[in-house]
Amino acid sequence: MAKLKVRNVGPIREGLKSNNGFIDFKGVTLFIGNQGSGKSTIAKLFSTLSWLEKALVRKDFTENYITKYNR
C-alpha cells in the first residue's frame, strides 16, 4: 500500500487533516471535492512519483542524477 503526504503543492496548503496527513492509496482510491481543490494535483503527483520509483528500481536513472541541483 502506498502512502503520500502532500503540503504546499498547487492549491493544497495544509494537507490532509486526518490520518497524520497521509493519503493511503489502496486498490481503488477516489478523490471527491470542489473544483480547484487539488484532486488532479494529487493524482498527477502520485503518478509521477510512482513512475520515478519504478525507474529508480530499474536503474533507468541514478538517485544522484535525480537529486542533483542545477543539472
mmCIF file with all atom_site columns, N, CA and C in Angstrom, residues 1-67:
data_model
loop_
_atom_site.group_PDB
_atom_site.id
_atom_site.type_symbol
_atom_site.label_atom_id
_atom_site.label_alt_id
_atom_site.label_comp_id
_atom_site.label_asym_id
_atom_site.label_entity_id
_atom_site.label_seq_id
_atom_site.pdbx_PDB_ins_code
_atom_site.Cartn_x
_atom_site.Cartn_y
_atom_site.Cartn_z
_atom_site.occupancy
_atom_site.B_iso_or_equiv
_atom_site.pdbx_formal_charge
_atom_site.auth_seq_id
_atom_site.auth_comp_id
_atom_site.auth_asym_id
_atom_site.auth_atom_id
_atom_site.pdbx_PDB_model_num
ATOM 1   N N  . MET A 1 1  ? 0.840   -1.175 0.000   1.00 0.00 ? 1  MET A N  1
ATOM 2   C CA . MET A 1 1  ? 0.000   0.000  0.000   1.00 0.00 ? 1  MET A CA 1
ATOM 3   C C  . MET A 1 1  ? 0.888   1.243  0.000   1.00 0.00 ? 1  MET A C  1
ATOM 4   N N  . ALA A 1 2  ? 0.586   2.150  -0.878  1.00 0.00 ? 2  ALA A N  1
ATOM 5   C CA . ALA A 1 2  ? 1.355   3.384  -0.983  1.00 0.00 ? 2  ALA A CA 1
ATOM 6   C C  . ALA A 1 2  ? 0.718   4.473  -0.131  1.00 0.00 ? 2  ALA A C  1
ATOM 7   N N  . LYS A 1 3  ? 1.564   5.335  0.412   1.00 0.00 ? 3  LYS A N  1
ATOM 8   C CA . LYS A 1 3  ? 1.101   6.484  1.191   1.00 0.00 ? 3  LYS A CA 1
ATOM 9   C C  . LYS A 1 3  ? 1.763   7.730  0.627   1.00 0.00 ? 3  LYS A C  1
ATOM 10  N N  . LEU A 1 4  ? 1.039   8.828  0.690   1.00 0.00 ? 4  LEU A N  1
ATOM 11  C CA . LEU A 1 4  ? 1.558   10.092 0.179   1.00 0.00 ? 4  LEU A CA 1
ATOM 12  C C  . LEU A 1 4  ? 1.129   11.204 1.117   1.00 0.00 ? 4  LEU A C  1
ATOM 13  N N  . LYS A 1 5  ? 2.061   12.075 1.471   1.00 0.00 ? 5  LYS A N  1
ATOM 14  C CA . LYS A 1 5  ? 1.767   13.243 2.302   1.00 0.00 ? 5  LYS A CA 1
ATOM 15  C C  . LYS A 1 5  ? 2.077   14.472 1.462   1.00 0.00 ? 5  LYS A C  1
ATOM 16  N N  . VAL A 1 6  ? 1.069   15.309 1.250   1.00 0.00 ? 6  VAL A N  1
ATOM 17  C CA . VAL A 1 6  ? 1.204   16.465 0.366   1.00 0.00 ? 6  VAL A CA 1
ATOM 18  C C  . VAL A 1 6  ? 0.914   17.738 1.150   1.00 0.00 ? 6  VAL A C  1
ATOM 19  N N  . ARG A 1 7  ? 1.825   18.707 1.050   1.00 0.00 ? 7  ARG A N  1
ATOM 20  C CA . ARG A 1 7  ? 1.624   20.039 1.634   1.00 0.00 ? 7  ARG A CA 1
ATOM 21  C C  . ARG A 1 7  ? 2.276   21.060 0.721   1.00 0.00 ? 7  ARG A C  1
ATOM 22  N N  . ASN A 1 8  ? 1.640   22.198 0.589   1.00 0.00 ? 8  ASN A N  1
ATOM 23  C CA . ASN A 1 8  ? 2.178   23.327 -0.176  1.00 0.00 ? 8  ASN A CA 1
ATOM 24  C C  . ASN A 1 8  ? 2.493   22.972 -1.625  1.00 0.00 ? 8  ASN A C  1
ATOM 25  N N  . VAL A 1 9  ? 1.560   22.283 -2.282  1.00 0.00 ? 9  VAL A N  1
ATOM 26  C CA . VAL A 1 9  ? 1.685   21.941 -3.698  1.00 0.00 ? 9  VAL A CA 1
ATOM 27  C C  . VAL A 1 9  ? 0.398   22.370 -4.379  1.00 0.00 ? 9  VAL A C  1
ATOM 28  N N  . GLY A 1 10 ? 0.508   23.221 -5.381  1.00 0.00 ? 10 GLY A N  1
ATOM 29  C CA . GLY A 1 10 ? -0.684  23.696 -6.080  1.00 0.00 ? 10 GLY A CA 1
ATOM 30  C C  . GLY A 1 10 ? -1.648  24.331 -5.098  1.00 0.00 ? 10 GLY A C  1
ATOM 31  N N  . PRO A 1 11 ? -2.928  23.955 -5.163  1.00 0.00 ? 11 PRO A N  1
ATOM 32  C CA . PRO A 1 11 ? -3.909  24.542 -4.253  1.00 0.00 ? 11 PRO A CA 1
ATOM 33  C C  . PRO A 1 11 ? -3.894  23.925 -2.850  1.00 0.00 ? 11 PRO A C  1
ATOM 34  N N  . ILE A 1 12 ? -3.076  22.918 -2.632  1.00 0.00 ? 12 ILE A N  1
ATOM 35  C CA . ILE A 1 12 ? -3.044  22.220 -1.341  1.00 0.00 ? 12 ILE A CA 1
ATOM 36  C C  . ILE A 1 12 ? -2.038  22.914 -0.430  1.00 0.00 ? 12 ILE A C  1
ATOM 37  N N  . ARG A 1 13 ? -2.508  23.457 0.671   1.00 0.00 ? 13 ARG A N  1
ATOM 38  C CA . ARG A 1 13 ? -1.635  24.178 1.599   1.00 0.00 ? 13 ARG A CA 1
ATOM 39  C C  . ARG A 1 13 ? -1.329  23.366 2.853   1.00 0.00 ? 13 ARG A C  1
ATOM 40  N N  . GLU A 1 14 ? -2.355  22.954 3.563   1.00 0.00 ? 14 GLU A N  1
ATOM 41  C CA . GLU A 1 14 ? -2.162  22.297 4.855   1.00 0.00 ? 14 GLU A CA 1
ATOM 42  C C  . GLU A 1 14 ? -2.133  20.781 4.775   1.00 0.00 ? 14 GLU A C  1
ATOM 43  N N  . GLY A 1 15 ? -2.561  20.212 3.681   1.00 0.00 ? 15 GLY A N  1
ATOM 44  C CA . GLY A 1 15 ? -2.586  18.764 3.555   1.00 0.00 ? 15 GLY A CA 1
ATOM 45  C C  . GLY A 1 15 ? -3.811  18.148 4.208   1.00 0.00 ? 15 GLY A C  1
ATOM 46  N N  . LEU A 1 16 ? -3.822  16.854 4.285   1.00 0.00 ? 16 LEU A N  1
ATOM 47  C CA . LEU A 1 16 ? -4.944  16.105 4.847   1.00 0.00 ? 16 LEU A CA 1
ATOM 48  C C  . LEU A 1 16 ? -4.980  16.296 6.357   1.00 0.00 ? 16 LEU A C  1
ATOM 49  N N  . LYS A 1 17 ? -6.150  16.551 6.894   1.00 0.00 ? 17 LYS A N  1
ATOM 50  C CA . LYS A 1 17 ? -6.281  16.810 8.337   1.00 0.00 ? 17 LYS A CA 1
ATOM 51  C C  . LYS A 1 17 ? -6.264  15.526 9.164   1.00 0.00 ? 17 LYS A C  1
ATOM 52  N N  . SER A 1 18 ? -6.733  14.411 8.597   1.00 0.00 ? 18 SER A N  1
ATOM 53  C CA . SER A 1 18 ? -6.777  13.151 9.346   1.00 0.00 ? 18 SER A CA 1
ATOM 54  C C  . SER A 1 18 ? -5.620  12.245 8.921   1.00 0.00 ? 18 SER A C  1
ATOM 55  N N  . ASN A 1 19 ? -5.500  11.105 9.560   1.00 0.00 ? 19 ASN A N  1
ATOM 56  C CA . ASN A 1 19 ? -4.504  10.086 9.204   1.00 0.00 ? 19 ASN A CA 1
ATOM 57  C C  . ASN A 1 19 ? -3.079  10.635 9.228   1.00 0.00 ? 19 ASN A C  1
ATOM 58  N N  . ASN A 1 20 ? -2.821  11.561 10.136  1.00 0.00 ? 20 ASN A N  1
ATOM 59  C CA . ASN A 1 20 ? -1.488  12.161 10.287  1.00 0.00 ? 20 ASN A CA 1
ATOM 60  C C  . ASN A 1 20 ? -1.010  12.825 9.003   1.00 0.00 ? 20 ASN A C  1
ATOM 61  N N  . GLY A 1 21 ? -1.946  13.242 8.159   1.00 0.00 ? 21 GLY A N  1
ATOM 62  C CA . GLY A 1 21 ? -1.601  13.943 6.930   1.00 0.00 ? 21 GLY A CA 1
ATOM 63  C C  . GLY A 1 21 ? -1.369  13.055 5.725   1.00 0.00 ? 21 GLY A C  1
ATOM 64  N N  . PHE A 1 22 ? -1.442  11.739 5.882   1.00 0.00 ? 22 PHE A N  1
ATOM 65  C CA . PHE A 1 22 ? -1.151  10.814 4.790   1.00 0.00 ? 22 PHE A CA 1
ATOM 66  C C  . PHE A 1 22 ? -2.412  10.396 4.049   1.00 0.00 ? 22 PHE A C  1
ATOM 67  N N  . ILE A 1 23 ? -2.293  10.231 2.739   1.00 0.00 ? 23 ILE A N  1
ATOM 68  C CA . ILE A 1 23 ? -3.335  9.648  1.904   1.00 0.00 ? 23 ILE A CA 1
ATOM 69  C C  . ILE A 1 23 ? -2.907  8.215  1.633   1.00 0.00 ? 23 ILE A C  1
ATOM 70  N N  . ASP A 1 24 ? -3.773  7.259  1.937   1.00 0.00 ? 24 ASP A N  1
ATOM 71  C CA . ASP A 1 24 ? -3.493  5.847  1.667   1.00 0.00 ? 24 ASP A CA 1
ATOM 72  C C  . ASP A 1 24 ? -4.064  5.488  0.303   1.00 0.00 ? 24 ASP A C  1
ATOM 73  N N  . PHE A 1 25 ? -3.225  4.989  -0.587  1.00 0.00 ? 25 PHE A N  1
ATOM 74  C CA . PHE A 1 25 ? -3.665  4.536  -1.904  1.00 0.00 ? 25 PHE A CA 1
ATOM 75  C C  . PHE A 1 25 ? -3.825  3.026  -1.845  1.00 0.00 ? 25 PHE A C  1
ATOM 76  N N  . LYS A 1 26 ? -5.072  2.576  -1.950  1.00 0.00 ? 26 LYS A N  1
ATOM 77  C CA . LYS A 1 26 ? -5.364  1.141  -1.916  1.00 0.00 ? 26 LYS A CA 1
ATOM 78  C C  . LYS A 1 26 ? -5.810  0.728  -3.306  1.00 0.00 ? 26 LYS A C  1
ATOM 79  N N  . GLY A 1 27 ? -6.512  -0.392 -3.428  1.00 0.00 ? 27 GLY A N  1
ATOM 80  C CA . GLY A 1 27 ? -6.953  -0.896 -4.733  1.00 0.00 ? 27 GLY A CA 1
ATOM 81  C C  . GLY A 1 27 ? -7.599  0.168  -5.596  1.00 0.00 ? 27 GLY A C  1
ATOM 82  N N  . VAL A 1 28 ? -8.575  0.860  -5.042  1.00 0.00 ? 28 VAL A N  1
ATOM 83  C CA . VAL A 1 28 ? -9.241  1.956  -5.749  1.00 0.00 ? 28 VAL A CA 1
ATOM 84  C C  . VAL A 1 28 ? -9.311  3.125  -4.781  1.00 0.00 ? 28 VAL A C  1
ATOM 85  N N  . THR A 1 29 ? -8.841  4.274  -5.201  1.00 0.00 ? 29 THR A N  1
ATOM 86  C CA . THR A 1 29 ? -8.897  5.477  -4.380  1.00 0.00 ? 29 THR A CA 1
ATOM 87  C C  . THR A 1 29 ? -9.654  6.546  -5.146  1.00 0.00 ? 29 THR A C  1
ATOM 88  N N  . LEU A 1 30 ? -10.691 7.093  -4.528  1.00 0.00 ? 30 LEU A N  1
ATOM 89  C CA . LEU A 1 30 ? -11.490 8.144  -5.155  1.00 0.00 ? 30 LEU A CA 1
ATOM 90  C C  . LEU A 1 30 ? -11.175 9.482  -4.515  1.00 0.00 ? 30 LEU A C  1
ATOM 91  N N  . PHE A 1 31 ? -11.075 10.507 -5.342  1.00 0.00 ? 31 PHE A N  1
ATOM 92  C CA . PHE A 1 31 ? -10.915 11.872 -4.858  1.00 0.00 ? 31 PHE A CA 1
ATOM 93  C C  . PHE A 1 31 ? -12.189 12.623 -5.185  1.00 0.00 ? 31 PHE A C  1
ATOM 94  N N  . ILE A 1 32 ? -12.843 13.113 -4.158  1.00 0.00 ? 32 ILE A N  1
ATOM 95  C CA . ILE A 1 32 ? -14.081 13.860 -4.337  1.00 0.00 ? 32 ILE A CA 1
ATOM 96  C C  . ILE A 1 32 ? -13.895 15.211 -3.669  1.00 0.00 ? 32 ILE A C  1
ATOM 97  N N  . GLY A 1 33 ? -14.229 16.276 -4.388  1.00 0.00 ? 33 GLY A N  1
ATOM 98  C CA . GLY A 1 33 ? -14.101 17.603 -3.800  1.00 0.00 ? 33 GLY A CA 1
ATOM 99  C C  . GLY A 1 33 ? -14.497 18.683 -4.773  1.00 0.00 ? 33 GLY A C  1
ATOM 100 N N  . ASN A 1 34 ? -14.423 19.890 -4.295  1.00 0.00 ? 34 ASN A N  1
ATOM 101 C CA . ASN A 1 34 ? -14.776 21.046 -5.112  1.00 0.00 ? 34 ASN A CA 1
ATOM 102 C C  . ASN A 1 34 ? -13.784 21.245 -6.248  1.00 0.00 ? 34 ASN A C  1
ATOM 103 N N  . GLN A 1 35 ? -14.237 21.971 -7.242  1.00 0.00 ? 35 GLN A N  1
ATOM 104 C CA . GLN A 1 35 ? -13.386 22.325 -8.369  1.00 0.00 ? 35 GLN A CA 1
ATOM 105 C C  . GLN A 1 35 ? -12.215 23.162 -7.852  1.00 0.00 ? 35 GLN A C  1
ATOM 106 N N  . GLY A 1 36 ? -11.006 22.838 -8.306  1.00 0.00 ? 36 GLY A N  1
ATOM 107 C CA . GLY A 1 36 ? -9.825  23.600 -7.908  1.00 0.00 ? 36 GLY A CA 1
ATOM 108 C C  . GLY A 1 36 ? -9.299  23.274 -6.525  1.00 0.00 ? 36 GLY A C  1
ATOM 109 N N  . SER A 1 37 ? -9.698  22.132 -5.961  1.00 0.00 ? 37 SER A N  1
ATOM 110 C CA . SER A 1 37 ? -9.259  21.795 -4.604  1.00 0.00 ? 37 SER A CA 1
ATOM 111 C C  . SER A 1 37 ? -8.006  20.929 -4.564  1.00 0.00 ? 37 SER A C  1
ATOM 112 N N  . GLY A 1 38 ? -7.507  20.487 -5.737  1.00 0.00 ? 38 GLY A N  1
ATOM 113 C CA . GLY A 1 38 ? -6.255  19.744 -5.774  1.00 0.00 ? 38 GLY A CA 1
ATOM 114 C C  . GLY A 1 38 ? -6.379  18.263 -6.080  1.00 0.00 ? 38 GLY A C  1
ATOM 115 N N  . LYS A 1 39 ? -7.550  17.814 -6.499  1.00 0.00 ? 39 LYS A N  1
ATOM 116 C CA . LYS A 1 39 ? -7.732  16.387 -6.809  1.00 0.00 ? 39 LYS A CA 1
ATOM 117 C C  . LYS A 1 39 ? -6.792  15.933 -7.920  1.00 0.00 ? 39 LYS A C  1
ATOM 118 N N  . SER A 1 40 ? -6.753  16.668 -9.008  1.00 0.00 ? 40 SER A N  1
ATOM 119 C CA . SER A 1 40 ? -5.877  16.300 -10.135 1.00 0.00 ? 40 SER A CA 1
ATOM 120 C C  . SER A 1 40 ? -4.413  16.456 -9.764  1.00 0.00 ? 40 SER A C  1
ATOM 121 N N  . THR A 1 41 ? -4.098  17.439 -8.940  1.00 0.00 ? 41 THR A N  1
ATOM 122 C CA . THR A 1 41 ? -2.719  17.643 -8.495  1.00 0.00 ? 41 THR A CA 1
ATOM 123 C C  . THR A 1 41 ? -2.220  16.413 -7.746  1.00 0.00 ? 41 THR A C  1
ATOM 124 N N  . ILE A 1 42 ? -3.030  15.888 -6.845  1.00 0.00 ? 42 ILE A N  1
ATOM 125 C CA . ILE A 1 42 ? -2.646  14.696 -6.082  1.00 0.00 ? 42 ILE A CA 1
ATOM 126 C C  . ILE A 1 42 ? -2.490  13.495 -7.007  1.00 0.00 ? 42 ILE A C  1
ATOM 127 N N  . ALA A 1 43 ? -3.421  13.318 -7.933  1.00 0.00 ? 43 ALA A N  1
ATOM 128 C CA . ALA A 1 43 ? -3.354  12.182 -8.858  1.00 0.00 ? 43 ALA A CA 1
ATOM 129 C C  . ALA A 1 43 ? -2.102  12.256 -9.734  1.00 0.00 ? 43 ALA A C  1
ATOM 130 N N  . LYS A 1 44 ? -1.783  13.435 -10.253 1.00 0.00 ? 44 LYS A N  1
ATOM 131 C CA . LYS A 1 44 ? -0.588  13.597 -11.093 1.00 0.00 ? 44 LYS A CA 1
ATOM 132 C C  . LYS A 1 44 ? 0.686   13.395 -10.279 1.00 0.00 ? 44 LYS A C  1
ATOM 133 N N  . LEU A 1 45 ? 0.704   13.916 -9.064  1.00 0.00 ? 45 LEU A N  1
ATOM 134 C CA . LEU A 1 45 ? 1.873   13.759 -8.206  1.00 0.00 ? 45 LEU A CA 1
ATOM 135 C C  . LEU A 1 45 ? 2.109   12.286 -7.880  1.00 0.00 ? 45 LEU A C  1
ATOM 136 N N  . PHE A 1 46 ? 1.049   11.562 -7.533  1.00 0.00 ? 46 PHE A N  1
ATOM 137 C CA . PHE A 1 46 ? 1.173   10.135 -7.236  1.00 0.00 ? 46 PHE A CA 1
ATOM 138 C C  . PHE A 1 46 ? 1.664   9.366  -8.457  1.00 0.00 ? 46 PHE A C  1
ATOM 139 N N  . SER A 1 47 ? 1.112   9.688  -9.615  1.00 0.00 ? 47 SER A N  1
ATOM 140 C CA . SER A 1 47 ? 1.510   9.013  -10.852 1.00 0.00 ? 47 SER A CA 1
ATOM 141 C C  . SER A 1 47 ? 2.990   9.257  -11.154 1.00 0.00 ? 47 SER A C  1
ATOM 142 N N  . THR A 1 48 ? 3.419   10.499 -11.032 1.00 0.00 ? 48 THR A N  1
ATOM 143 C CA . THR A 1 48 ? 4.819   10.848 -11.313 1.00 0.00 ? 48 THR A CA 1
ATOM 144 C C  . THR A 1 48 ? 5.766   10.177 -10.329 1.00 0.00 ? 48 THR A C  1
ATOM 145 N N  . LEU A 1 49 ? 5.420   10.206 -9.046  1.00 0.00 ? 49 LEU A N  1
ATOM 146 C CA . LEU A 1 49 ? 6.290   9.584  -8.047  1.00 0.00 ? 49 LEU A CA 1
ATOM 147 C C  . LEU A 1 49 ? 6.333   8.064  -8.198  1.00 0.00 ? 49 LEU A C  1
ATOM 148 N N  . SER A 1 50 ? 5.222   7.455  -8.584  1.00 0.00 ? 50 SER A N  1
ATOM 149 C CA . SER A 1 50 ? 5.211   6.005  -8.837  1.00 0.00 ? 50 SER A CA 1
ATOM 150 C C  . SER A 1 50 ? 6.120   5.660  -10.009 1.00 0.00 ? 50 SER A C  1
ATOM 151 N N  . TRP A 1 51 ? 6.035   6.465  -11.071 1.00 0.00 ? 51 TRP A N  1
ATOM 152 C CA . TRP A 1 51 ? 6.896   6.254  -12.234 1.00 0.00 ? 51 TRP A CA 1
ATOM 153 C C  . TRP A 1 51 ? 8.361   6.406  -11.841 1.00 0.00 ? 51 TRP A C  1
ATOM 154 N N  . LEU A 1 52 ? 8.665   7.438  -11.052 1.00 0.00 ? 52 LEU A N  1
ATOM 155 C CA . LEU A 1 52 ? 10.039  7.696  -10.644 1.00 0.00 ? 52 LEU A CA 1
ATOM 156 C C  . LEU A 1 52 ? 10.587  6.551  -9.794  1.00 0.00 ? 52 LEU A C  1
ATOM 157 N N  . GLU A 1 53 ? 9.772   6.044  -8.886  1.00 0.00 ? 53 GLU A N  1
ATOM 158 C CA . GLU A 1 53 ? 10.197  4.916  -8.056  1.00 0.00 ? 53 GLU A CA 1
ATOM 159 C C  . GLU A 1 53 ? 10.529  3.697  -8.917  1.00 0.00 ? 53 GLU A C  1
ATOM 160 N N  . LYS A 1 54 ? 9.663   3.395  -9.874  1.00 0.00 ? 54 LYS A N  1
ATOM 161 C CA . LYS A 1 54 ? 9.907   2.254  -10.764 1.00 0.00 ? 54 LYS A CA 1
ATOM 162 C C  . LYS A 1 54 ? 11.159  2.467  -11.611 1.00 0.00 ? 54 LYS A C  1
ATOM 163 N N  . ALA A 1 55 ? 11.379  3.698  -12.077 1.00 0.00 ? 55 ALA A N  1
ATOM 164 C CA . ALA A 1 55 ? 12.569  4.000  -12.876 1.00 0.00 ? 55 ALA A CA 1
ATOM 165 C C  . ALA A 1 55 ? 13.835  3.823  -12.045 1.00 0.00 ? 55 ALA A C  1
ATOM 166 N N  . LEU A 1 56 ? 13.795  4.202  -10.777 1.00 0.00 ? 56 LEU A N  1
ATOM 167 C CA . LEU A 1 56 ? 14.957  4.016  -9.905  1.00 0.00 ? 56 LEU A CA 1
ATOM 168 C C  . LEU A 1 56 ? 15.218  2.536  -9.648  1.00 0.00 ? 56 LEU A C  1
ATOM 169 N N  . VAL A 1 57 ? 14.163  1.752  -9.456  1.00 0.00 ? 57 VAL A N  1
ATOM 170 C CA . VAL A 1 57 ? 14.322  0.310  -9.236  1.00 0.00 ? 57 VAL A CA 1
ATOM 171 C C  . VAL A 1 57 ? 14.920  -0.349 -10.475 1.00 0.00 ? 57 VAL A C  1
ATOM 172 N N  . ARG A 1 58 ? 14.472  0.081  -11.672 1.00 0.00 ? 58 ARG A N  1
ATOM 173 C CA . ARG A 1 58 ? 15.002  -0.473 -12.923 1.00 0.00 ? 58 ARG A CA 1
ATOM 174 C C  . ARG A 1 58 ? 16.396  0.068  -13.242 1.00 0.00 ? 58 ARG A C  1
ATOM 175 N N  . LYS A 1 59 ? 16.836  1.051  -12.465 1.00 0.00 ? 59 LYS A N  1
ATOM 176 C CA . LYS A 1 59 ? 18.129  1.728  -12.659 1.00 0.00 ? 59 LYS A CA 1
ATOM 177 C C  . LYS A 1 59 ? 18.177  2.497  -13.976 1.00 0.00 ? 59 LYS A C  1
ATOM 178 N N  . ASP A 1 60 ? 17.022  3.068  -14.378 1.00 0.00 ? 60 ASP A N  1
ATOM 179 C CA . ASP A 1 60 ? 16.982  3.951  -15.543 1.00 0.00 ? 60 ASP A CA 1
ATOM 180 C C  . ASP A 1 60 ? 17.741  5.245  -15.250 1.00 0.00 ? 60 ASP A C  1
ATOM 181 N N  . PHE A 1 61 ? 17.737  5.653  -13.985 1.00 0.00 ? 61 PHE A N  1
ATOM 182 C CA . PHE A 1 61 ? 18.441  6.846  -13.522 1.00 0.00 ? 61 PHE A CA 1
ATOM 183 C C  . PHE A 1 61 ? 19.142  6.484  -12.226 1.00 0.00 ? 61 PHE A C  1
ATOM 184 N N  . THR A 1 62 ? 20.120  7.270  -11.855 1.00 0.00 ? 62 THR A N  1
ATOM 185 C CA . THR A 1 62 ? 20.710  7.113  -10.534 1.00 0.00 ? 62 THR A CA 1
ATOM 186 C C  . THR A 1 62 ? 20.043  8.127  -9.613  1.00 0.00 ? 62 THR A C  1
ATOM 187 N N  . GLU A 1 63 ? 20.069  7.841  -8.342  1.00 0.00 ? 63 GLU A N  1
ATOM 188 C CA . GLU A 1 63 ? 19.498  8.783  -7.374  1.00 0.00 ? 63 GLU A CA 1
ATOM 189 C C  . GLU A 1 63 ? 20.238  10.115 -7.442  1.00 0.00 ? 63 GLU A C  1
ATOM 190 N N  . ASN A 1 64 ? 21.540  10.073 -7.663  1.00 0.00 ? 64 ASN A N  1
ATOM 191 C CA . ASN A 1 64 ? 22.340  11.290 -7.764  1.00 0.00 ? 64 ASN A CA 1
ATOM 192 C C  . ASN A 1 64 ? 21.892  12.147 -8.948  1.00 0.00 ? 64 ASN A C  1
ATOM 193 N N  . TYR A 1 65 ? 21.576  11.526 -10.070 1.00 0.00 ? 65 TYR A N  1
ATOM 194 C CA . TYR A 1 65 ? 21.117  12.262 -11.249 1.00 0.00 ? 65 TYR A CA 1
ATOM 195 C C  . TYR A 1 65 ? 19.823  13.011 -10.951 1.00 0.00 ? 65 TYR A C  1
ATOM 196 N N  . ILE A 1 66 ? 18.927  12.375 -10.216 1.00 0.00 ? 66 ILE A N  1
ATOM 197 C CA . ILE A 1 66 ? 17.630  12.980 -9.925  1.00 0.00 ? 66 ILE A CA 1
ATOM 198 C C  . ILE A 1 66 ? 17.748  14.077 -8.879  1.00 0.00 ? 66 ILE A C  1
ATOM 199 N N  . THR A 1 67 ? 18.598  13.897 -7.884  1.00 0.00 ? 67 THR A N  1
ATOM 200 C CA . THR A 1 67 ? 18.684  14.861 -6.788  1.00 0.00 ? 67 THR A CA 1
ATOM 201 C C  . THR A 1 67 ? 19.705  15.960 -7.029  1.00 0.00 ? 67 THR A C  1
#
